[in-house]
Amino acid sequence: MERCLLIHEVLRSICENLRNPDLLSVALSTKALLGPALNSLWREIYTFKPLVSCLPPEEEIWIVEETPTFLGPPFSDTMKILQTIDGPALTTVSPACFHPPPDLHRYTSFYAHRIRSFQPCILSSVFPSVEALEALQLAADGKRGALAPLAQSFSWPSLTEFQMVLRDELIIGLSPYMSLFLGEVIDTLVLEVPSETPVHAGAIELALQRCPRLKNLAINLSINPDVDKRFVERCFSSKAWECLELVEVPFVSATLMRCFAQLPSLKTLHFLHNQGSIDLPHCTPEEMVQRLKTTPFGEDFLVLEELIVYGTTVGGFIGILQCIPPGTNVIKILQCYCSDGGDISLTKTQQAIDTIVMHCNPQMLTHLEFQDGHRVLEVEDLVEVDLDQELDISSLLIFTKLQELSLNLVAPIRLSPDGIEQIIMSFREIEKLELHRGIYPTFRPPPLVDHTHLIALLQGRTSLKALAMPLDMSKANGEKACGAPFALTKLSVGDSPIYSPSKVVAFLKANCPGVKALSYARCSESGASIFSRRWEVVEQKWRDFMDSTRML
C-alpha cells in the first residue's frame, strides 16, 4: 500500500473519485495525499467563497453587508457583499509600492495554480463588491490571471443574472475584473451576450483579445432575449481564431456563417436558443443544383464534424445546411430541434430530408436527429385520409455509416416490409432508430409492419438497442425467435395496434427481456384510445417483471 502512495497516477485517481468532504479528510491524512487531494478540491470552483476563506476573517478586512436577493426558496434570501475596510491589510496606497498581505500571497502561491475551471455562480452566498475586486487587483499588483493563473475554463454571469441577486449599484463595473481569472492558458470561455452596458461589452471584447488561442467559445443568450447581433458578429470577424474548435452562439446569420466557414480548426458548431431568429435564405435542392453550376463552394467548413441547431424552423434548418459544401464535408453528427412555428408541411419537410441527402457525406455521417418542434398534433374524426401523403426517407439509405437515426416529425413515416429489409441491408451499424412522434398522441395511418418484421430487424441488426416506430402487435405471442434474446433496451411504439396486453408482455419476455424503457402514446385531452389503455397495462406488467428480475 505504501508503494502505491508513491505513484502519482494512483493518488490522482483516488482523489478524482472522492467527494469534497472526503477530499478534505484525505488531504489531512498523509503528506503524500495532500497535493493530489487539494488539486481535486480546487480543480473546479463555482463560488468566490474559497478565495475569501483564504483571506483574514471577515471582520478584519471586510465590511459584510447582507443584501436581499430575488431568488426565493430554496435559495438564500440574502447574500454577503464584501467591501474593504480602510486599514493596513488591503490599503490602496499605490500599485507601485503596494505589498500584498501574507494571506493573499498564501492563496496565490499555494491554491490559485490548482484551479482549472472558474465559473462563479450567482447562487453563491458570498460575492465581492467592485471595491473588493479592485482591492484584490491592487493586492495582486494588477497581474492578469493572478487569482487563477492556470485556469483553462472560465465563465462569467450576465448582467441580467447579476440583477437577480445584486442591486444595480453593486453590479456596475464588475465585468472588467474578470481579467483577474484569465491567465495565459485559457482555452474555454463561456460568456453571455452583453446588454447595452458599454463597460460589460468592452470587458468581453478585451477578454477575447487576450485569449487568441481559444479552443472553445460559447456566447450564450442571457435571460433577456434581446441579442446584440453586431457585437457577436464582430467578435468572430475581428480575429482569425486559428485554434477555435467549438463555437456556441445564440443566433444564425449569413455574416456568422461566412466567418465560421473559414475557421481552420472548427469541429463543433452549435446554434442555441434561436427562437426562430434565422437570417439565412434557402432554396429547393433543385435550385441549389443549378446554383452550384455557376457558384461552386470554396474550401469551407473543412474539419466540421458536429452541427447542432436549436430553436429554428424547418426552412431555417435548410438554410443552414445549404451553407455547407455538399458531399465533401466531414460532418458526423447532425442534429436539429425546431421550435413551434414555421412551415411544417410535408413538402417543406421533404425538402429538408432531400437537403440533408444532398449536403451530407454518406461516408461520414453517423448520427442524424431531426425534430420539427410540434410535439402534439391531433387529428380527430377525419373523413378522408390520403395514405399517399407520406414522407419518403428512402434517400437516407445512402448513409451506410449511421449509428443513430431519429426523425421526430409531424409528416407521417410509414415503413413497409421492404423498407425494413432495406434498413437491414443499408444501416449495418445502427444502434438507435426512431421513426415516429414518440409518446405524443398523433394521428397516424395503421402500420404496415408487425412483430415478425420487428424480429427480422433485430435478427438482421443485432447492434440495435433503441427503437421507436409503430408496429402492429395484434398477433404477437410468447414464441421465442431464433437469436433471442436481443440487445434491445428501449422501445417506443406510439399508438400501435394491440389487442392482448398479456401476449405482448409474453413476446417481450421471450425476445426482448433487456428492455428497460417502454413508452407509448399517452392520454390526450380528448381521452385515451383503447390502444393507449392496453399499452398502459403492458407498461405496468412490464414494470412488475423488471422489479421481479432485480430481486433475483
XYZ file of C-alpha atoms in Angstrom:
552
model
C 0.000 0.000 0.000
C 2.808 2.415 0.844
C 4.352 1.778 -2.582
C 1.060 2.696 -4.239
C 1.101 6.022 -2.430
C 4.358 6.817 -4.202
C 2.712 6.579 -7.633
C 1.288 9.948 -8.648
C -1.267 8.470 -11.084
C -2.696 6.253 -8.341
C -3.017 9.159 -5.921
C -4.686 11.309 -8.559
C -7.119 8.536 -9.481
C -8.078 8.066 -5.830
C -8.730 11.758 -5.302
C -10.676 12.218 -8.535
C -13.288 9.748 -7.292
C -13.877 11.349 -3.889
C -16.420 13.970 -2.854
C -15.306 17.290 -1.411
C -15.862 16.430 2.293
C -13.850 13.233 1.830
C -11.127 15.125 -0.021
C -10.650 17.386 2.986
C -10.163 14.366 5.231
C -7.790 12.722 2.760
C -5.735 15.898 2.402
C -5.115 15.907 6.156
C -4.429 12.175 6.431
C -0.963 11.932 4.887
C 1.535 14.223 3.238
C 1.569 12.120 0.064
C -2.148 12.753 -0.480
C -2.125 16.446 0.402
C -1.199 17.754 -3.044
C -3.429 15.426 -5.129
C -6.385 15.996 -2.786
C -6.027 19.765 -2.973
C -5.703 19.556 -6.757
C -9.041 17.743 -6.973
C -10.653 20.010 -4.401
C -9.646 23.191 -6.216
C -9.908 21.954 -9.815
C -13.415 23.341 -10.398
C -14.506 26.443 -8.472
C -18.064 27.794 -8.667
C -18.010 30.482 -5.984
C -15.801 33.201 -4.522
C -16.044 31.604 -1.087
C -12.797 29.527 -1.344
C -10.856 32.685 -2.192
C -12.445 34.693 0.621
C -11.803 31.838 3.066
C -8.060 32.109 2.427
C -8.003 35.762 3.469
C -8.177 37.148 7.021
C -11.502 36.868 8.870
C -14.358 38.963 7.526
C -14.423 41.313 10.490
C -10.752 42.258 9.993
C -10.703 43.400 6.359
C -14.286 43.317 5.094
C -17.486 45.188 5.597
C -20.123 42.477 5.365
C -23.447 43.632 4.002
C -26.495 41.388 3.876
C -28.363 42.259 0.691
C -31.735 40.785 -0.336
C -31.963 38.591 -3.423
C -34.887 37.853 -5.701
C -34.469 34.090 -5.884
C -36.693 32.870 -3.082
C -36.810 29.325 -1.686
C -34.974 27.046 -1.699
C -32.179 29.585 -2.163
C -30.957 32.005 0.456
C -32.815 35.307 0.545
C -29.654 37.244 1.400
C -26.121 37.438 0.078
C -22.944 38.647 1.720
C -21.393 41.563 -0.149
C -17.775 42.106 0.780
C -16.260 45.569 0.836
C -12.797 46.527 2.003
C -12.221 48.302 5.320
C -9.742 51.149 5.293
C -6.897 49.508 7.176
C -3.407 48.048 6.773
C -4.474 44.734 5.194
C -5.696 45.994 1.809
C -4.947 49.681 1.883
C -4.870 51.062 -1.658
C -1.844 53.306 -1.395
C -0.353 52.858 -4.855
C 0.085 49.812 -7.068
C 3.772 50.534 -7.463
C 4.599 50.230 -3.777
C 1.750 48.098 -2.559
C 2.766 44.988 -0.579
C 0.315 42.054 -0.875
C -0.849 40.748 2.502
C 0.569 37.348 3.540
C -2.822 35.671 3.305
C -3.289 36.637 -0.345
C 0.272 35.525 -1.066
C -0.553 32.160 0.524
C -3.579 31.841 -1.759
C -1.724 32.799 -4.945
C 1.286 30.582 -4.197
C -0.443 27.501 -2.787
C -4.034 27.351 -4.086
C -4.566 29.559 -7.136
C -2.449 27.451 -9.502
C -4.607 24.391 -8.775
C -7.740 25.938 -10.324
C -8.542 24.640 -13.818
C -12.121 25.891 -14.118
C -13.618 29.037 -12.598
C -17.358 29.520 -13.119
C -18.811 31.858 -10.472
C -22.470 31.137 -9.873
C -24.993 33.805 -8.947
C -26.389 31.418 -6.339
C -23.184 31.734 -4.328
C -23.697 33.009 -0.782
C -20.669 35.305 -0.972
C -19.870 37.824 -3.677
C -17.305 40.620 -3.698
C -18.279 44.175 -4.452
C -16.488 46.262 -7.072
C -14.371 47.815 -4.307
C -13.361 44.373 -3.039
C -12.369 43.214 -6.521
C -10.419 46.419 -7.048
C -8.559 45.837 -3.778
C -7.724 42.274 -4.833
C -6.455 43.548 -8.161
C -4.196 46.062 -6.434
C -3.004 43.425 -3.978
C -2.113 41.194 -6.929
C -0.190 44.090 -8.496
C -2.693 44.207 -11.362
C -1.348 40.972 -12.801
C -3.624 39.360 -15.365
C -4.898 35.961 -14.225
C -3.334 36.367 -10.786
C -6.189 34.623 -8.962
C -6.329 31.590 -11.288
C -3.154 31.611 -13.430
C -3.541 28.064 -14.786
C -7.312 28.071 -15.280
C -8.293 26.605 -18.625
C -12.049 27.185 -18.479
C -13.830 30.384 -17.441
C -17.392 31.671 -17.448
C -18.920 34.926 -16.236
C -22.595 35.618 -15.420
C -24.548 38.133 -17.447
C -25.622 41.464 -16.015
C -29.207 40.213 -16.138
C -28.254 37.291 -13.914
C -26.378 39.583 -11.541
C -29.540 41.681 -11.205
C -31.320 38.666 -9.717
C -29.126 38.810 -6.625
C -27.422 42.215 -6.513
C -28.547 45.812 -6.559
C -27.782 47.814 -9.672
C -25.192 49.973 -7.900
C -23.293 46.812 -6.909
C -23.259 45.482 -10.473
C -21.857 48.421 -12.417
C -18.172 47.859 -13.047
C -17.956 44.160 -12.079
C -17.134 42.781 -15.526
C -13.669 44.347 -16.033
C -12.371 42.338 -13.071
C -12.913 39.029 -14.844
C -9.344 39.535 -16.097
C -8.137 38.502 -12.614
C -9.064 34.934 -13.551
C -7.977 34.932 -17.209
C -4.442 33.585 -17.391
C -2.256 32.641 -20.336
C -3.592 29.094 -20.748
C -7.330 29.804 -21.023
C -8.799 27.670 -23.817
C -12.519 27.754 -22.927
C -14.686 30.847 -22.449
C -18.411 30.899 -21.666
C -19.819 34.420 -21.818
C -23.240 36.000 -22.112
C -24.363 38.290 -24.906
C -23.714 41.780 -23.494
C -26.522 44.147 -22.696
C -26.455 47.813 -23.543
C -23.851 48.418 -20.814
C -20.692 49.507 -22.687
C -18.373 48.525 -19.820
C -19.619 44.925 -19.890
C -19.309 44.711 -23.681
C -15.827 46.219 -23.554
C -14.744 43.745 -20.873
C -15.869 40.827 -23.035
C -14.077 42.183 -26.110
C -10.900 42.666 -24.084
C -11.162 39.131 -22.715
C -11.442 37.758 -26.253
C -8.463 39.797 -27.415
C -6.347 38.408 -24.584
C -7.203 34.786 -25.426
C -6.082 34.293 -29.036
C -5.502 30.559 -28.524
C -9.060 29.749 -27.522
C -10.344 26.304 -28.446
C -13.907 26.611 -27.113
C -16.046 29.751 -27.151
C -19.691 29.907 -26.074
C -21.556 33.199 -26.293
C -24.905 32.449 -24.724
C -28.200 34.253 -24.577
C -28.953 35.767 -21.200
C -32.368 35.817 -19.564
C -33.057 38.967 -21.574
C -33.925 37.649 -25.065
C -32.557 40.688 -26.917
C -29.400 39.822 -28.828
C -26.714 42.287 -29.874
C -26.064 40.553 -33.185
C -23.492 43.047 -34.414
C -21.417 42.569 -31.291
C -21.363 38.782 -31.707
C -20.559 39.056 -35.418
C -17.737 41.491 -34.637
C -16.259 39.070 -32.096
C -15.760 36.448 -34.792
C -14.925 38.655 -37.767
C -12.244 40.707 -35.994
C -9.820 37.807 -35.420
C -8.533 34.784 -37.313
C -9.289 32.334 -34.448
C -6.963 29.687 -35.838
C -7.319 27.368 -32.819
C -11.078 27.608 -32.295
C -12.597 24.097 -32.312
C -16.010 24.593 -30.669
C -18.403 27.517 -31.069
C -21.804 28.110 -29.461
C -23.819 31.188 -30.428
C -27.453 32.209 -29.793
C -28.434 33.015 -33.381
C -27.539 32.430 -37.023
C -26.784 34.960 -39.740
C -25.115 34.992 -43.135
C -22.232 37.019 -41.666
C -21.621 34.451 -38.942
C -21.765 31.538 -41.373
C -19.151 33.209 -43.583
C -16.906 33.663 -40.545
C -17.372 30.094 -39.356
C -16.767 28.663 -42.827
C -13.195 29.983 -42.752
C -12.217 28.804 -39.265
C -9.474 26.249 -39.977
C -9.926 24.194 -36.783
C -13.703 24.388 -36.240
C -15.010 20.893 -35.429
C -18.173 21.610 -33.426
C -20.795 24.269 -34.177
C -23.890 24.809 -32.019
C -26.657 27.335 -32.669
C -28.666 27.674 -29.451
C -31.880 29.449 -28.419
C -32.556 30.845 -31.878
C -36.244 31.472 -31.182
C -36.824 31.410 -34.936
C -34.128 34.073 -35.493
C -32.602 32.684 -38.680
C -31.370 35.280 -41.137
C -30.496 32.845 -43.923
C -32.155 32.451 -47.315
C -32.842 28.955 -48.588
C -33.952 27.309 -51.776
C -35.097 23.922 -53.021
C -32.496 21.192 -53.670
C -33.190 21.535 -57.393
C -32.435 25.259 -57.277
C -29.253 24.532 -55.322
C -28.065 22.175 -58.062
C -28.444 24.955 -60.617
C -26.696 27.461 -58.330
C -23.696 25.170 -57.849
C -23.146 25.070 -61.604
C -22.331 28.788 -61.594
C -21.189 29.384 -57.991
C -19.382 26.383 -56.511
C -18.360 26.262 -52.862
C -14.838 27.115 -51.777
C -12.896 25.349 -49.045
C -15.486 25.911 -46.330
C -16.001 24.021 -43.063
C -13.080 21.736 -43.845
C -12.993 19.935 -40.488
C -16.529 20.486 -39.133
C -17.703 17.229 -37.533
C -20.714 18.251 -35.413
C -23.549 20.641 -36.285
C -26.383 21.107 -33.771
C -29.227 23.615 -34.193
C -31.857 24.529 -31.581
C -34.924 26.721 -31.894
C -35.018 27.179 -35.657
C -37.681 26.417 -38.265
C -37.558 23.730 -40.929
C -36.803 26.428 -43.500
C -34.060 27.869 -41.289
C -32.510 24.418 -40.932
C -32.464 24.083 -44.720
C -30.754 27.478 -44.994
C -28.031 26.435 -42.545
C -27.381 23.157 -44.354
C -27.120 24.942 -47.682
C -24.091 26.831 -46.327
C -22.234 23.508 -46.072
C -20.329 22.249 -49.145
C -22.310 19.268 -50.463
C -20.870 15.788 -50.357
C -17.276 16.627 -49.395
C -17.688 17.712 -45.763
C -16.789 15.532 -42.784
C -19.877 16.122 -40.617
C -20.502 13.096 -38.412
C -23.214 14.432 -36.106
C -26.169 16.464 -37.405
C -28.983 17.416 -35.032
C -31.827 19.904 -35.446
C -34.545 20.667 -32.887
C -37.040 23.106 -34.386
C -39.266 25.389 -32.351
C -43.005 25.737 -32.828
C -43.914 27.871 -35.795
C -42.917 27.965 -39.411
C -43.876 25.721 -42.288
C -44.010 22.043 -41.287
C -45.847 20.865 -44.370
C -44.959 17.558 -45.980
C -43.394 19.434 -48.902
C -41.121 21.538 -46.672
C -40.112 18.548 -44.535
C -39.333 16.531 -47.669
C -37.133 19.407 -48.848
C -35.235 19.194 -45.563
C -34.670 15.443 -45.994
C -33.511 15.959 -49.581
C -31.180 18.780 -48.468
C -29.626 16.504 -45.838
C -29.007 13.885 -48.522
C -27.504 16.471 -50.853
C -25.179 18.208 -48.404
C -24.022 15.457 -46.026
C -21.271 12.987 -46.819
C -22.580 9.378 -46.930
C -19.178 8.102 -45.840
C -19.009 10.315 -42.742
C -22.472 10.870 -41.209
C -23.027 8.634 -38.160
C -25.715 10.496 -36.140
C -28.787 12.211 -37.597
C -31.594 13.687 -35.494
C -34.343 15.910 -36.882
C -37.303 17.166 -34.833
C -39.769 19.659 -36.284
C -40.860 21.083 -32.917
C -44.591 20.362 -32.971
C -44.865 17.808 -30.210
C -48.638 17.324 -30.323
C -50.794 17.329 -33.417
C -54.067 15.503 -33.047
C -56.431 14.975 -35.942
C -59.791 13.664 -34.819
C -62.597 12.194 -36.911
C -61.037 12.757 -40.319
C -63.499 11.842 -43.029
C -60.860 11.373 -45.719
C -57.206 10.406 -45.327
C -54.734 10.295 -48.221
C -52.323 7.461 -47.428
C -50.095 8.546 -50.320
C -49.144 11.707 -48.420
C -46.165 10.230 -46.600
C -42.575 11.289 -46.085
C -40.128 9.475 -48.341
C -36.964 8.697 -46.392
C -35.577 6.071 -48.766
C -32.891 8.520 -49.913
C -31.368 8.347 -46.403
C -30.343 4.758 -47.079
C -27.141 6.054 -48.681
C -25.826 6.906 -45.191
C -24.470 3.447 -44.517
C -22.375 4.574 -41.531
C -25.373 5.710 -39.478
C -25.359 4.599 -35.865
C -28.290 6.771 -34.772
C -31.248 7.934 -36.872
C -34.061 9.858 -35.176
C -36.856 11.534 -37.159
C -39.451 13.041 -34.813
C -41.716 14.717 -37.349
C -45.329 15.639 -37.959
C -45.105 14.311 -41.513
C -46.067 10.616 -41.433
C -43.430 7.935 -41.979
C -44.848 4.504 -42.716
C -42.328 1.720 -43.207
C -43.220 -1.242 -45.380
C -41.780 -4.759 -45.043
C -39.493 -3.904 -47.966
C -38.383 -0.798 -46.070
C -37.375 -2.960 -43.113
C -35.288 -5.124 -45.428
C -33.616 -2.050 -46.916
C -32.760 -0.765 -43.444
C -31.224 -4.123 -42.567
C -29.128 -4.047 -45.739
C -28.054 -0.385 -45.507
C -27.690 0.540 -41.821
C -25.190 -2.098 -40.767
C -24.009 -0.154 -37.698
C -27.365 1.192 -36.495
C -27.861 1.314 -32.709
C -30.763 3.761 -32.418
C -33.682 4.003 -34.862
C -36.594 6.381 -34.177
C -39.148 6.999 -36.915
C -42.274 8.429 -35.285
C -43.596 11.043 -32.879
C -42.753 9.061 -29.763
C -45.002 9.300 -26.713
C -47.250 12.078 -28.031
C -50.669 11.076 -29.395
C -50.954 11.965 -33.076
C -52.974 10.710 -35.964
C -51.211 8.068 -37.985
C -52.379 5.566 -40.604
C -52.123 1.944 -39.459
C -48.599 0.470 -39.588
C -47.616 -1.875 -42.400
C -45.164 -3.865 -40.269
C -45.852 -6.190 -37.358
C -43.960 -8.118 -34.683
C -42.461 -10.507 -37.271
C -40.757 -7.599 -39.021
C -39.513 -6.388 -35.641
C -37.935 -9.805 -35.106
C -36.390 -9.684 -38.590
C -34.947 -6.244 -37.846
C -33.452 -7.384 -34.543
C -32.046 -10.526 -36.152
C -30.514 -8.565 -39.010
C -29.152 -5.718 -36.919
C -28.039 -7.190 -33.608
C -26.454 -3.859 -32.624
C -29.891 -2.174 -32.381
C -30.554 -1.055 -28.790
C -33.195 1.678 -29.140
C -36.220 1.517 -31.442
C -39.178 3.875 -31.899
C -41.686 3.048 -34.626
C -45.333 1.979 -34.927
C -45.867 -1.783 -35.024
C -48.940 -3.922 -35.451
C -48.711 -6.060 -32.316
C -52.138 -7.652 -32.710
C -50.687 -11.110 -33.418
C -47.697 -11.039 -31.070
C -47.224 -14.109 -28.876
C -44.739 -15.626 -26.451
C -42.820 -17.670 -29.013
C -39.061 -17.224 -28.757
C -37.444 -16.294 -32.071
C -34.135 -17.537 -33.395
C -31.313 -15.425 -31.973
C -33.302 -14.191 -28.981
C -32.843 -12.618 -26.519
C -31.905 -9.480 -28.431
C -29.960 -6.426 -27.258
C -32.925 -4.008 -27.376
C -33.110 -1.824 -24.235
C -35.514 0.940 -25.313
C -38.801 0.517 -27.203
C -41.329 3.206 -28.147
C -44.467 2.133 -30.014
C -46.670 5.229 -30.151
C -50.328 4.323 -30.601
C -49.592 0.935 -32.177
C -52.462 -1.548 -32.538
C -52.626 -4.020 -29.655
C -55.349 -6.425 -28.558
C -53.823 -8.694 -25.914
C -51.521 -6.994 -23.392
C -50.631 -10.353 -21.831
C -49.454 -11.771 -25.171
C -47.372 -8.672 -25.882
C -45.739 -8.976 -22.461
C -45.020 -12.641 -23.191
C -43.489 -11.617 -26.531
C -41.185 -9.121 -24.825
C -40.164 -11.588 -22.114
C -39.238 -14.189 -24.712
C -37.421 -11.936 -27.170
C -36.510 -8.609 -25.550
C -36.135 -9.152 -21.788
C -33.493 -6.432 -21.606
C -35.918 -3.595 -22.416
C -35.558 -1.012 -19.642
C -37.698 1.771 -21.139
C -41.089 1.119 -22.739
C -43.102 4.119 -23.980
C -46.304 4.659 -25.941
C -48.741 7.451 -26.880
C -50.112 8.894 -23.654
C -53.607 10.143 -22.974
C -54.700 13.329 -24.722
C -57.252 15.941 -23.716
C -59.878 14.045 -25.673
C -59.199 10.889 -23.655
C -57.082 7.795 -24.093
C -57.620 5.491 -27.043
C -58.266 1.826 -26.394
C -54.767 1.077 -27.704
C -53.230 3.512 -25.200
C -55.125 1.893 -22.336
C -53.885 -1.536 -23.392
C -50.311 -0.294 -23.664
C -50.684 1.131 -20.168
C -51.448 -2.390 -18.949
C -48.356 -3.667 -20.769
C -46.255 -0.952 -19.135
C -47.447 -1.885 -15.645
C -46.927 -5.610 -16.175
C -43.506 -4.954 -17.659
C -42.555 -2.827 -14.668
C -43.569 -5.686 -12.374
C -41.472 -8.067 -14.463
C -38.397 -5.840 -14.232
C -38.844 -5.486 -10.470
C -39.009 -9.254 -10.092
C -35.838 -9.793 -12.134
C -33.931 -7.286 -9.985
C -34.779 -9.293 -6.872
C -33.305 -12.499 -8.297
